[in-house]
Coordinates of N, CA, C and O in Angstrom, one line a residue:
M20 N 151.9 153.2 -119.0 CA 152.0 152.6 -117.7 C 152.7 151.6 -117.5 O 152.7 150.6 -118.0
T21 N 153.5 151.6 -116.3 CA 154.4 150.6 -116.1 C 153.9 149.5 -115.0 O 152.9 149.9 -114.5
A22 N 154.4 148.4 -114.7 CA 153.8 147.4 -113.9 C 153.8 147.8 -112.4 O 152.9 147.6 -111.7
A23 N 154.6 149.0 -112.4 CA 154.8 149.4 -110.8 C 153.6 150.6 -110.6 O 153.6 150.8 -109.4
E24 N 153.2 151.3 -111.7 CA 152.4 152.3 -111.4 C 150.8 151.7 -111.2 O 150.5 150.7 -112.0
P25 N 150.1 152.3 -110.4 CA 148.9 151.7 -110.0 C 147.8 152.3 -111.1 O 148.0 153.1 -112.0
R26 N 146.8 151.6 -111.5 CA 145.9 151.6 -112.4 C 145.0 153.1 -112.0 O 144.5 153.0 -110.9
T27 N 144.6 153.8 -113.0 CA 144.0 155.0 -112.4 C 142.9 155.2 -113.7 O 143.0 154.6 -114.7
G28 N 141.9 155.8 -113.5 CA 140.9 156.1 -114.5 C 139.7 155.1 -114.7 O 139.8 154.3 -113.7
S29 N 139.0 155.1 -115.7 CA 137.8 154.1 -115.8 C 138.1 153.3 -116.7 O 137.3 152.6 -117.3
G30 N 139.5 152.9 -117.2 CA 139.6 152.0 -118.1 C 139.3 150.6 -117.7 O 139.0 150.3 -116.4
P31 N 139.3 149.4 -118.7 CA 139.0 148.2 -118.1 C 140.0 147.6 -117.2 O 141.4 148.0 -117.5
E32 N 139.4 146.7 -116.5 CA 140.3 145.9 -115.6 C 141.0 145.1 -116.2 O 140.7 144.5 -116.9
R33 N 142.3 144.8 -115.7 CA 143.1 143.9 -116.2 C 142.5 142.4 -115.9 O 142.0 142.1 -114.9
H34 N 142.8 141.4 -116.8 CA 142.3 140.2 -116.5 C 143.2 139.6 -115.6 O 144.4 139.5 -115.4
R35 N 142.4 139.0 -114.8 CA 142.8 138.0 -113.6 C 142.0 136.8 -113.4 O 140.8 136.8 -113.6
E36 N 142.7 135.9 -113.2 CA 142.2 134.6 -113.0 C 143.0 133.6 -112.2 O 144.3 133.4 -112.1
P37 N 142.5 132.6 -111.6 CA 143.2 131.6 -110.7 C 144.0 130.6 -111.7 O 143.7 130.5 -112.8
L38 N 145.2 130.3 -111.2 CA 146.0 129.3 -111.8 C 145.8 127.8 -111.1 O 145.8 127.7 -109.8
D39 N 145.8 126.8 -111.8 CA 145.9 125.5 -111.3 C 146.6 124.4 -112.0 O 147.3 124.7 -113.2
V40 N 146.9 123.5 -111.3 CA 148.0 122.5 -111.7 C 147.1 121.0 -111.8 O 146.4 120.7 -110.9
H41 N 147.4 120.2 -112.7 CA 147.0 119.1 -112.8 C 147.9 118.0 -113.1 O 148.9 118.1 -114.1
L42 N 147.7 116.9 -112.4 CA 148.8 115.7 -112.5 C 148.4 114.7 -113.4 O 147.5 114.1 -113.3
I43 N 149.1 114.6 -114.5 CA 148.9 113.2 -115.2 C 150.1 112.1 -114.8 O 151.1 112.3 -115.5
L44 N 149.8 111.4 -113.9 CA 150.6 110.5 -113.2 C 150.4 109.3 -114.4 O 149.4 108.6 -114.6
T45 N 151.5 108.9 -115.1 CA 151.4 108.0 -116.2 C 152.2 106.5 -116.0 O 153.2 106.7 -115.3
R46 N 151.5 105.5 -116.2 CA 152.3 104.3 -116.0 C 152.1 103.4 -117.1 O 151.2 103.6 -117.8
E47 N 153.1 102.6 -117.2 CA 153.0 101.7 -118.6 C 152.7 100.3 -118.2 O 153.0 99.9 -117.1
T48 N 151.5 99.7 -118.7 CA 151.1 98.4 -118.5 C 151.0 97.7 -119.7 O 151.5 98.1 -120.9
A49 N 150.9 96.1 -119.7 CA 151.0 95.4 -120.7 C 149.7 95.9 -121.9 O 150.0 95.5 -123.0
G50 N 148.8 96.4 -121.4 CA 147.6 96.9 -122.1 C 148.0 98.1 -122.8 O 147.1 98.9 -123.4
G51 N 148.9 99.0 -122.2 CA 149.2 100.3 -122.7 C 149.3 101.3 -121.8 O 149.5 101.0 -120.4
S52 N 149.4 102.6 -122.2 CA 149.9 103.6 -121.0 C 148.6 104.0 -120.4 O 147.6 104.1 -121.2
E53 N 148.4 104.1 -119.1 CA 147.3 104.7 -118.2 C 147.8 105.8 -117.3 O 148.7 106.0 -117.0
V54 N 146.6 106.6 -117.0 CA 146.9 107.8 -116.3 C 145.8 107.6 -115.0 O 144.9 106.9 -115.0
L55 N 146.4 108.3 -113.9 CA 145.5 108.0 -112.7 C 144.5 109.1 -112.4 O 144.9 110.1 -112.8
L56 N 143.2 108.7 -112.4 CA 142.3 109.5 -112.0 C 141.6 109.5 -110.6 O 141.7 108.3 -110.0
S57 N 141.0 110.4 -110.2 CA 140.4 110.4 -108.8 C 138.9 111.1 -109.1 O 138.5 112.0 -109.8
R58 N 138.1 110.5 -108.0 CA 136.6 110.8 -108.4 C 136.5 111.8 -107.0 O 136.7 111.6 -106.0
R59 N 135.9 113.1 -107.4 CA 135.7 114.0 -106.3 C 134.6 113.7 -105.5 O 133.6 113.1 -106.0
A60 N 134.6 114.2 -104.4 CA 133.4 113.8 -103.3 C 133.4 114.7 -102.2 O 134.2 115.6 -102.2
G61 N 132.2 114.7 -101.5 CA 132.1 115.8 -100.6 C 131.5 116.9 -101.0 O 131.2 117.2 -102.1
P62 N 131.6 118.1 -100.3 CA 131.1 119.2 -100.7 C 132.1 120.3 -101.6 O 132.5 121.2 -101.0
V63 N 132.3 119.8 -102.5 CA 133.4 120.4 -103.6 C 132.9 120.4 -105.0 O 131.9 119.8 -105.2
Y64 N 133.5 121.2 -105.5 CA 132.9 121.4 -107.0 C 133.1 120.0 -107.9 O 134.1 119.3 -107.8
A65 N 132.1 119.8 -108.6 CA 132.0 118.4 -109.6 C 132.1 117.2 -108.8 O 132.7 116.5 -109.3
A66 N 131.6 117.2 -107.5 CA 131.4 116.0 -106.7 C 130.8 114.9 -107.7 O 129.8 115.2 -108.4
G67 N 131.5 113.6 -107.4 CA 131.0 112.5 -108.1 C 131.6 112.3 -109.7 O 131.3 111.4 -110.3
L68 N 132.4 113.4 -110.0 CA 133.1 113.1 -111.3 C 134.4 113.0 -111.2 O 135.0 113.2 -110.3
W69 N 134.9 112.3 -112.3 CA 136.5 111.9 -112.5 C 137.2 113.1 -112.8 O 136.8 113.9 -113.7
H70 N 138.5 113.2 -112.3 CA 139.2 114.3 -112.5 C 140.6 113.7 -112.2 O 140.7 112.8 -111.7
L71 N 141.6 114.7 -112.8 CA 143.1 114.4 -112.3 C 143.3 114.9 -111.2 O 142.6 115.8 -110.7
P72 N 144.4 114.3 -110.3 CA 144.7 114.8 -109.1 C 145.3 116.6 -109.4 O 146.0 116.5 -110.4
S73 N 144.6 117.4 -108.8 CA 145.0 118.7 -109.3 C 144.8 119.7 -107.9 O 144.2 119.4 -106.8
G74 N 145.1 120.8 -108.3 CA 144.8 121.9 -107.1 C 145.2 123.4 -107.6 O 145.8 123.3 -108.6
H75 N 145.1 124.4 -106.7 CA 145.4 125.8 -107.0 C 147.0 125.8 -106.4 O 147.4 125.4 -105.3
L76 N 147.7 126.8 -106.7 CA 148.7 127.4 -106.2 C 148.4 128.1 -105.0 O 147.0 128.7 -104.7
D77 N 149.3 128.0 -103.7 CA 148.9 128.2 -102.5 C 149.3 129.9 -102.2 O 148.8 130.4 -101.3
G78 N 149.7 130.5 -103.3 CA 150.0 131.9 -103.2 C 151.1 132.2 -104.2 O 151.6 131.5 -104.8
P79 N 151.5 133.6 -104.1 CA 152.6 134.1 -104.9 C 154.1 133.4 -104.8 O 155.0 133.6 -105.6
H80 N 154.1 132.8 -103.5 CA 155.5 132.2 -103.4 C 155.7 131.1 -103.9 O 156.9 130.4 -104.0
E81 N 154.5 130.4 -104.7 CA 154.5 128.9 -105.0 C 154.9 129.0 -106.5 O 153.6 129.5 -107.1
D82 N 155.6 128.3 -107.1 CA 155.7 128.4 -108.8 C 154.7 126.9 -109.0 O 154.3 126.1 -108.2
V83 N 154.4 126.8 -110.2 CA 153.5 125.7 -110.5 C 154.2 124.2 -110.5 O 153.5 123.5 -110.2
V84 N 155.5 124.0 -110.6 CA 155.9 122.8 -110.3 C 155.9 122.5 -109.0 O 155.6 121.2 -108.5
T85 N 156.3 123.4 -108.2 CA 156.1 123.2 -106.5 C 154.7 122.9 -106.2 O 154.4 122.0 -105.3
A86 N 153.8 123.6 -106.8 CA 152.4 123.3 -106.5 C 151.9 121.9 -106.7 O 151.3 121.3 -106.3
L87 N 152.4 121.4 -108.1 CA 152.2 119.9 -108.6 C 152.6 119.1 -107.5 O 152.0 118.0 -107.2
V88 N 153.9 119.3 -107.1 CA 154.5 118.2 -106.3 C 153.9 118.0 -105.1 O 153.5 117.1 -104.4
R89 N 153.6 119.3 -104.4 CA 152.8 119.5 -103.1 C 151.3 118.8 -103.1 O 151.0 118.0 -102.4
E90 N 150.6 119.3 -104.2 CA 149.4 118.6 -104.5 C 149.4 117.0 -104.6 O 148.3 116.2 -104.1
A91 N 150.2 116.6 -105.5 CA 150.6 115.1 -105.6 C 150.5 114.3 -104.2 O 149.9 113.3 -104.1
R92 N 151.6 115.0 -103.5 CA 151.5 114.3 -102.2 C 150.4 114.4 -101.4 O 150.2 113.5 -100.6
E93 N 149.9 115.6 -101.3 CA 148.5 115.8 -100.5 C 147.3 115.0 -100.8 O 146.8 114.3 -100.2
E94 N 147.2 114.8 -102.2 CA 146.1 114.1 -102.7 C 146.0 112.6 -102.8 O 145.3 111.9 -102.7
T95 N 147.4 112.2 -103.2 CA 147.8 110.7 -103.7 C 148.6 110.1 -102.6 O 148.7 108.9 -103.0
G96 N 149.5 110.9 -102.1 CA 150.4 110.3 -101.1 C 151.8 110.1 -101.9 O 152.8 109.4 -101.2
V97 N 151.8 110.1 -103.3 CA 153.2 109.9 -104.0 C 154.0 110.9 -103.8 O 153.6 112.1 -103.6
V98 N 155.5 110.8 -103.9 CA 156.6 111.8 -103.6 C 156.9 111.9 -105.1 O 157.5 110.7 -105.7
I99 N 157.3 113.3 -105.7 CA 157.8 113.5 -107.0 C 158.9 114.4 -106.8 O 158.8 115.4 -106.2
D100 N 160.1 113.9 -107.5 CA 161.0 114.9 -107.7 C 160.8 115.7 -108.7 O 160.4 115.4 -109.8
P101 N 160.9 117.2 -108.3 CA 160.7 118.1 -109.4 C 161.4 118.0 -110.8 O 160.7 118.6 -112.0
A102 N 162.4 117.4 -110.8 CA 163.1 117.0 -112.1 C 162.4 115.9 -112.8 O 162.7 116.0 -114.2
D103 N 161.5 115.3 -112.3 CA 160.7 114.5 -113.1 C 159.4 114.9 -113.7 O 158.7 114.4 -114.2
V104 N 159.1 116.0 -113.6 CA 157.8 116.9 -113.8 C 158.0 117.3 -115.4 O 159.4 117.9 -115.6
R105 N 157.1 117.0 -116.2 CA 157.3 117.5 -117.7 C 156.0 118.3 -117.9 O 154.9 117.7 -117.8
A106 N 156.3 119.4 -118.7 CA 155.2 120.3 -119.1 C 154.6 119.4 -120.1 O 155.1 118.9 -121.0
A107 N 153.1 119.3 -120.2 CA 152.4 118.6 -121.0 C 151.6 119.4 -122.0 O 151.8 119.5 -123.1
V108 N 150.6 120.1 -121.2 CA 149.7 121.2 -122.1 C 149.2 122.2 -121.0 O 149.1 122.1 -119.8
T109 N 148.9 123.3 -121.6 CA 147.9 124.5 -120.9 C 146.8 124.7 -121.6 O 146.8 124.9 -122.6
V110 N 145.9 124.8 -120.4 CA 144.3 124.9 -121.1 C 144.0 126.3 -120.3 O 143.9 126.5 -119.0
H111 N 143.4 127.2 -121.4 CA 142.7 128.4 -120.8 C 141.1 128.1 -120.8 O 140.7 127.8 -122.0
H112 N 140.8 128.0 -119.6 CA 139.3 127.4 -119.6 C 138.4 128.4 -118.9 O 138.7 129.4 -118.2
R113 N 137.2 128.6 -119.4 CA 136.0 129.2 -118.9 C 134.9 128.1 -118.6 O 134.4 127.4 -119.4
G114 N 134.5 128.3 -117.4 CA 133.4 127.3 -117.2 C 132.2 127.8 -117.3 O 131.9 128.9 -117.7
P115 N 130.8 127.0 -117.3 CA 129.7 127.4 -117.7 C 129.2 128.7 -116.7 O 128.4 129.5 -117.0
G116 N 129.7 129.0 -115.6 CA 129.4 130.1 -114.7 C 130.0 131.3 -115.2 O 129.9 132.3 -114.6
G117 N 131.0 131.4 -116.1 CA 131.5 132.5 -116.8 C 132.9 132.7 -116.4 O 133.6 133.6 -116.7
R118 N 133.4 132.0 -115.3 CA 134.8 132.6 -114.8 C 135.7 131.6 -115.3 O 135.6 130.3 -115.6
S119 N 137.0 132.4 -115.7 CA 138.0 131.6 -116.4 C 139.1 131.3 -115.3 O 139.2 131.7 -114.3
R120 N 140.1 130.5 -115.9 CA 141.3 130.1 -115.2 C 142.2 129.5 -116.3 O 141.7 129.1 -117.4
T121 N 143.5 129.2 -115.8 CA 144.4 128.6 -116.6 C 144.9 127.6 -115.8 O 145.5 127.3 -114.8
G122 N 144.9 126.5 -116.6 CA 145.5 125.2 -116.0 C 146.8 124.6 -116.6 O 146.9 124.7 -118.0
F123 N 147.7 124.4 -115.7 CA 148.9 123.6 -116.4 C 148.8 122.1 -115.9 O 148.6 121.6 -114.9
F124 N 148.9 121.5 -117.1 CA 149.1 120.0 -116.9 C 150.2 119.5 -117.3 O 151.0 119.7 -118.1
F125 N 150.8 118.6 -116.2 CA 152.0 118.0 -116.1 C 152.0 116.6 -116.4 O 151.1 116.0 -115.6
E126 N 153.0 115.9 -116.9 CA 153.1 114.7 -117.0 C 154.3 114.1 -116.1 O 155.3 114.7 -115.9
V127 N 154.0 113.2 -115.3 CA 155.1 112.4 -114.6 C 155.1 110.9 -114.6 O 153.9 110.3 -114.6
R128 N 156.2 110.5 -115.1 CA 156.2 109.1 -115.2 C 157.1 108.3 -114.0 O 157.2 107.0 -114.2
R129 N 157.5 109.0 -113.3 CA 158.4 108.5 -112.1 C 158.2 109.2 -110.8 O 158.0 110.4 -110.7
W130 N 157.8 108.2 -109.7 CA 157.5 108.8 -108.3 C 157.8 107.7 -107.4 O 157.9 106.6 -107.7
R131 N 157.6 108.1 -106.2 CA 157.9 107.1 -105.3 C 156.6 106.8 -104.3 O 156.1 107.8 -104.1
G132 N 156.4 105.7 -103.9 CA 155.0 105.4 -103.4 C 153.9 104.8 -104.2 O 154.1 105.1 -105.4
E133 N 152.9 104.4 -103.4 CA 151.8 103.9 -104.3 C 150.7 104.8 -104.0 O 150.3 105.3 -103.1
P134 N 150.1 105.3 -105.3 CA 148.9 106.2 -105.2 C 147.9 105.8 -104.4 O 147.6 104.5 -104.6
R135 N 147.4 106.6 -103.3 CA 146.4 106.1 -102.5 C 145.3 107.4 -102.3 O 145.8 108.4 -102.5
I136 N 144.1 107.3 -101.9 CA 143.4 108.3 -101.6 C 143.7 108.9 -100.2 O 143.6 108.3 -99.2
A137 N 144.6 109.9 -100.3 CA 145.1 110.6 -99.1 C 144.1 111.8 -98.6 O 144.5 112.3 -97.4
E138 N 143.1 112.2 -99.3 CA 142.3 113.0 -98.6 C 140.6 112.6 -99.0 O 139.9 112.9 -99.8
P139 N 140.3 111.5 -98.1 CA 138.9 111.1 -98.3 C 137.7 111.8 -98.1 O 136.9 111.6 -98.7
A140 N 138.1 113.0 -97.5 CA 136.7 114.0 -97.5 C 136.5 114.5 -98.8 O 135.5 115.1 -99.1
V141 N 137.4 114.6 -99.8 CA 137.4 115.5 -101.2 C 137.5 114.3 -102.5 O 137.3 114.7 -103.5
C142 N 137.9 112.9 -102.0 CA 137.9 112.0 -103.0 C 137.6 110.8 -102.7 O 138.1 110.0 -101.4
D143 N 136.7 110.1 -103.2 CA 136.2 108.7 -102.8 C 136.6 107.4 -103.5 O 136.3 106.5 -103.1
A144 N 137.4 107.7 -104.7 CA 137.9 106.7 -105.5 C 139.1 106.9 -106.3 O 139.2 108.3 -106.7
M145 N 139.9 106.0 -106.8 CA 141.1 106.3 -107.6 C 141.1 105.1 -108.6 O 140.7 104.2 -108.2
R146 N 141.5 105.4 -109.8 CA 141.4 104.3 -110.9 C 142.5 104.8 -111.9 O 142.6 105.9 -112.0
W147 N 143.1 104.0 -112.4 CA 143.8 104.0 -113.8 C 143.0 103.9 -114.9 O 142.1 103.0 -115.0
A148 N 143.1 104.7 -115.9 CA 142.5 104.4 -117.3 C 143.4 104.9 -118.3 O 144.2 105.7 -118.3
R149 N 143.0 104.1 -119.5 CA 143.7 104.5 -120.7 C 143.3 105.8 -121.3 O 142.1 105.9 -121.3
L150 N 144.0 106.5 -122.1 CA 143.5 107.8 -122.7 C 142.3 107.5 -123.7 O 141.6 108.3 -124.0
D151 N 142.6 106.3 -124.4 CA 141.3 106.2 -125.2 C 140.3 105.2 -124.5 O 139.4 104.9 -125.2
G152 N 140.1 105.3 -123.2 CA 139.2 104.5 -122.6 C 138.8 105.3 -121.4 O 138.5 104.7 -120.3
L153 N 138.8 106.7 -121.4 CA 138.3 107.4 -120.3 C 137.0 107.2 -120.1 O 136.1 106.9 -120.6
P154 N 136.9 107.1 -118.5 CA 135.2 106.9 -118.0 C 134.4 107.9 -118.3 O 134.8 109.0 -118.4
A155 N 133.2 107.6 -118.4 CA 132.1 108.7 -118.3 C 132.1 109.4 -117.0 O 132.6 108.9 -116.1
G156 N 131.3 110.5 -117.2 CA 131.4 111.5 -116.0 C 132.6 111.9 -115.4 O 133.1 111.7 -114.3
M157 N 133.1 112.5 -116.6 CA 134.6 113.3 -116.2 C 134.2 114.8 -116.1 O 133.1 115.1 -116.9
V158 N 134.9 115.8 -115.6 CA 134.9 116.7 -115.4 C 135.4 117.4 -117.0 O 136.3 116.9 -117.4
A159 N 134.6 118.1 -117.5 CA 134.8 118.6 -118.9 C 136.2 119.4 -119.1 O 136.7 119.2 -119.8
Y160 N 136.6 120.1 -118.1 CA 137.7 121.0 -118.3 C 138.9 119.9 -118.2 O 139.9 119.8 -118.8
C161 N 138.9 118.9 -117.4 CA 140.0 118.0 -117.0 C 139.8 116.9 -118.3 O 141.1 116.8 -118.9
R162 N 138.8 116.7 -118.9 CA 138.8 115.9 -120.2 C 139.3 116.7 -121.3 O 140.1 116.0 -122.1
A163 N 139.1 118.0 -121.4 CA 139.8 118.9 -122.5 C 141.1 118.7 -122.3 O 141.9 118.6 -123.4
G164 N 141.8 118.8 -121.0 CA 143.3 118.8 -121.0 C 143.6 117.4 -121.3 O 144.8 117.4 -122.0
L165 N 142.9 116.4 -121.1 CA 143.7 115.0 -121.2 C 143.5 114.8 -123.1 O 144.3 114.2 -123.5
D166 N 142.4 115.4 -123.5 CA 142.3 115.2 -124.9 C 143.2 116.0 -125.8 O 143.8 115.5 -126.7
A167 N 143.5 117.2 -125.2 CA 144.5 117.9 -125.8 C 146.0 117.3 -125.5 O 146.9 117.3 -126.6
Y168 N 146.3 116.8 -124.6 CA 147.4 116.1 -124.3 C 147.8 114.9 -125.2 O 148.5 114.7 -125.9
A169 N 146.6 114.0 -125.2 CA 146.8 112.9 -126.1 C 147.0 113.2 -127.8 O 147.5 112.6 -128.3
A170 N 146.6 114.6 -127.9 CA 146.8 114.8 -129.4 C 147.9 115.5 -129.6 O 148.3 116.1 -130.7
G171 N 148.8 115.7 -128.5 CA 150.2 116.1 -128.6 C 150.1 117.8 -128.6 O 151.2 118.3 -129.0
A172 N 149.1 118.4 -128.3 CA 149.1 119.8 -128.2 C 149.9 120.4 -127.0 O 149.8 119.9 -125.9
R173 N 150.2 121.5 -126.9 CA 151.0 122.3 -125.9 C 149.9 123.3 -125.1 O 150.2 123.8 -124.4
L174 N 149.0 123.9 -126.2 CA 148.0 125.1 -125.6 C 146.6 124.7 -126.3 O 146.6 124.2 -127.5
A175 N 145.7 124.9 -125.4 CA 144.4 124.7 -125.9 C 143.4 125.7 -125.2 O 143.8 126.3 -124.0
V176 N 142.3 125.9 -125.6 CA 141.3 126.9 -125.2 C 139.9 125.9 -125.0 O 139.6 125.2 -126.0
H177 N 139.4 126.1 -123.7 CA 138.2 125.4 -123.4 C 137.3 126.5 -122.8 O 137.2 126.4 -121.6
F178 N 136.5 127.2 -123.5 CA 135.4 128.1 -122.9 C 134.2 127.5 -123.2 O 133.5 127.5 -124.3
Q179 N 133.5 127.2 -122.1 CA 132.2 126.5 -122.1 C 131.1 127.8 -122.1 O 131.5 128.8 -121.8
Q180 N 129.9 127.3 -122.5 CA 128.9 128.3 -122.5 C 128.0 128.0 -121.3 O 128.0 127.1 -120.9
P181 N 127.2 129.3 -120.9 CA 126.4 129.1 -119.9 C 125.6 127.8 -119.8 O 125.1 127.5 -118.6
E182 N 125.0 127.5 -120.8 CA 124.1 126.3 -120.6 C 125.0 124.8 -120.8 O 124.1 123.9 -120.5
D183 N 126.2 124.9 -120.6 CA 127.0 123.5 -120.6 C 127.0 123.1 -119.3 O 127.0 123.9 -118.3
G184 N 127.1 121.7 -119.1 CA 127.3 121.1 -117.7 C 128.7 121.2 -117.6 O 129.4 121.3 -118.2
I185 N 129.2 120.8 -116.3 CA 130.5 120.8 -115.7 C 131.1 119.5 -116.2 O 132.2 119.3 -116.3
G186 N 130.1 118.3 -116.5 CA 130.6 117.0 -116.8 C 130.7 117.1 -118.5 O 130.3 117.7 -119.0
Y187 N 131.7 116.3 -118.8 CA 132.0 116.3 -120.2 C 130.9 115.5 -120.9 O 130.3 114.7 -120.5
D188 N 130.5 116.2 -122.2 CA 129.5 115.7 -122.8 C 130.1 116.0 -124.4 O 130.2 117.2 -124.9
P189 N 130.3 114.9 -125.2 CA 130.8 114.9 -126.4 C 129.9 116.1 -127.3 O 130.6 116.4 -128.1
A190 N 128.7 116.0 -126.9 CA 127.9 116.8 -127.9 C 127.9 118.1 -127.7 O 127.7 119.3 -128.6
T191 N 128.7 118.8 -126.6 CA 129.1 120.1 -126.4 C 130.5 120.1 -126.1 O 130.7 121.1 -125.1
D192 N 131.2 119.4 -126.6 CA 132.8 119.6 -126.3 C 133.1 120.7 -126.8 O 133.0 121.2 -128.1
R193 N 133.8 121.6 -126.1 CA 134.3 123.0 -126.3 C 135.9 123.2 -126.6 O 136.3 124.2 -126.8
L194 N 136.5 121.9 -126.7 CA 137.9 122.1 -127.0 C 138.5 122.6 -128.0 O 137.8 122.2 -129.1
R195 N 139.6 123.3 -128.1 CA 139.9 124.0 -129.1 C 141.4 124.0 -129.1 O 142.0 124.9 -128.2
V196 N 142.0 123.1 -129.7 CA 143.5 123.2 -129.8 C 144.2 124.2 -130.6 O 143.7 124.3 -131.8
V197 N 145.1 124.9 -129.9 CA 145.9 125.9 -130.7 C 147.1 125.2 -131.2 O 148.1 124.8 -130.3
P198 N 147.3 125.4 -132.6 CA 148.3 124.7 -133.3 C 149.8 125.4 -132.7 O 149.9 126.4 -132.4
G199 N 150.9 124.6 -132.7 CA 152.1 125.0 -132.2 C 152.8 125.4 -133.3 O 152.5 125.5 -134.7
V200 N 154.2 126.2 -133.2 CA 154.8 126.8 -134.3 C 155.3 125.7 -135.2 O 155.4 126.0 -136.3
D201 N 155.5 124.4 -134.7 CA 156.1 123.3 -135.6 C 154.9 123.0 -136.6 O 155.1 122.6 -137.6
A202 N 153.6 123.2 -136.3 CA 152.5 123.1 -137.2 C 152.5 123.9 -138.3 O 152.1 123.6 -139.4
G203 N 152.9 125.2 -138.1 CA 153.1 126.2 -139.2 C 154.3 126.2 -140.0 O 154.5 126.8 -141.2
A204 N 155.4 125.4 -139.5 CA 156.7 125.4 -140.3 C 156.4 124.7 -141.6 O 157.2 125.0 -142.8
A205 N 155.6 123.6 -141.8 CA 155.5 123.1 -143.1 C 154.9 124.1 -143.9 O 155.1 124.1 -145.2
Q206 N 153.9 125.0 -143.6 CA 153.4 125.9 -144.5 C 154.3 126.9 -144.5 O 154.3 127.4 -145.9
R207 N 155.2 127.3 -143.9 CA 156.3 128.5 -144.1 C 157.4 127.9 -145.0 O 158.0 128.5 -145.6
D208 N 157.8 126.7 -144.9 CA 158.9 126.0 -145.4 C 158.5 124.7 -146.4 O 158.1 123.8 -145.9
P209 N 158.1 125.1 -147.6 CA 157.7 124.1 -148.5 C 158.6 122.9 -148.9 O 158.1 121.8 -149.7
R210 N 159.6 122.7 -148.4 CA 160.6 121.9 -148.7 C 160.0 120.4 -148.3 O 159.9 119.6 -147.9

């Protein structure tokens, strides 16, 4: 069967899931590198928990970098040149409800404007935090992406169990970093 052919028969349905983008806006301070977090508010998923500025692609016309630039402007008011967007880590996530998604986490170190709450109906606070000092009360999925990023991973799996909460809990951390090809190079080449 080719991609252009319709699926027929009673075989399993192809896996489909939403794609989302996460902004790791990074600044250097005397105390070290910090990332911007926003606290979700209102009638949204994970209200009251800290998360990175993020969002979904608006449709098949929008690529992940364009979506990140748009979401950053909509949520934080900052303007990002697409040339300043760097791929950080991709996370395949399944929430406690059983639905999966793929998240693209991007690092941005240059932007124009001062980050601010641009959507007060869905965000009630913003703060900068060090990766080694992330606040309690974070969305587990977001925390998994930041932990994988801090570890230098390019790909991670974060499949939660039905009994897990949506907030990060170190006792039920489901992050699994997938080693990159460079990690296997030492095993293949014993020099």
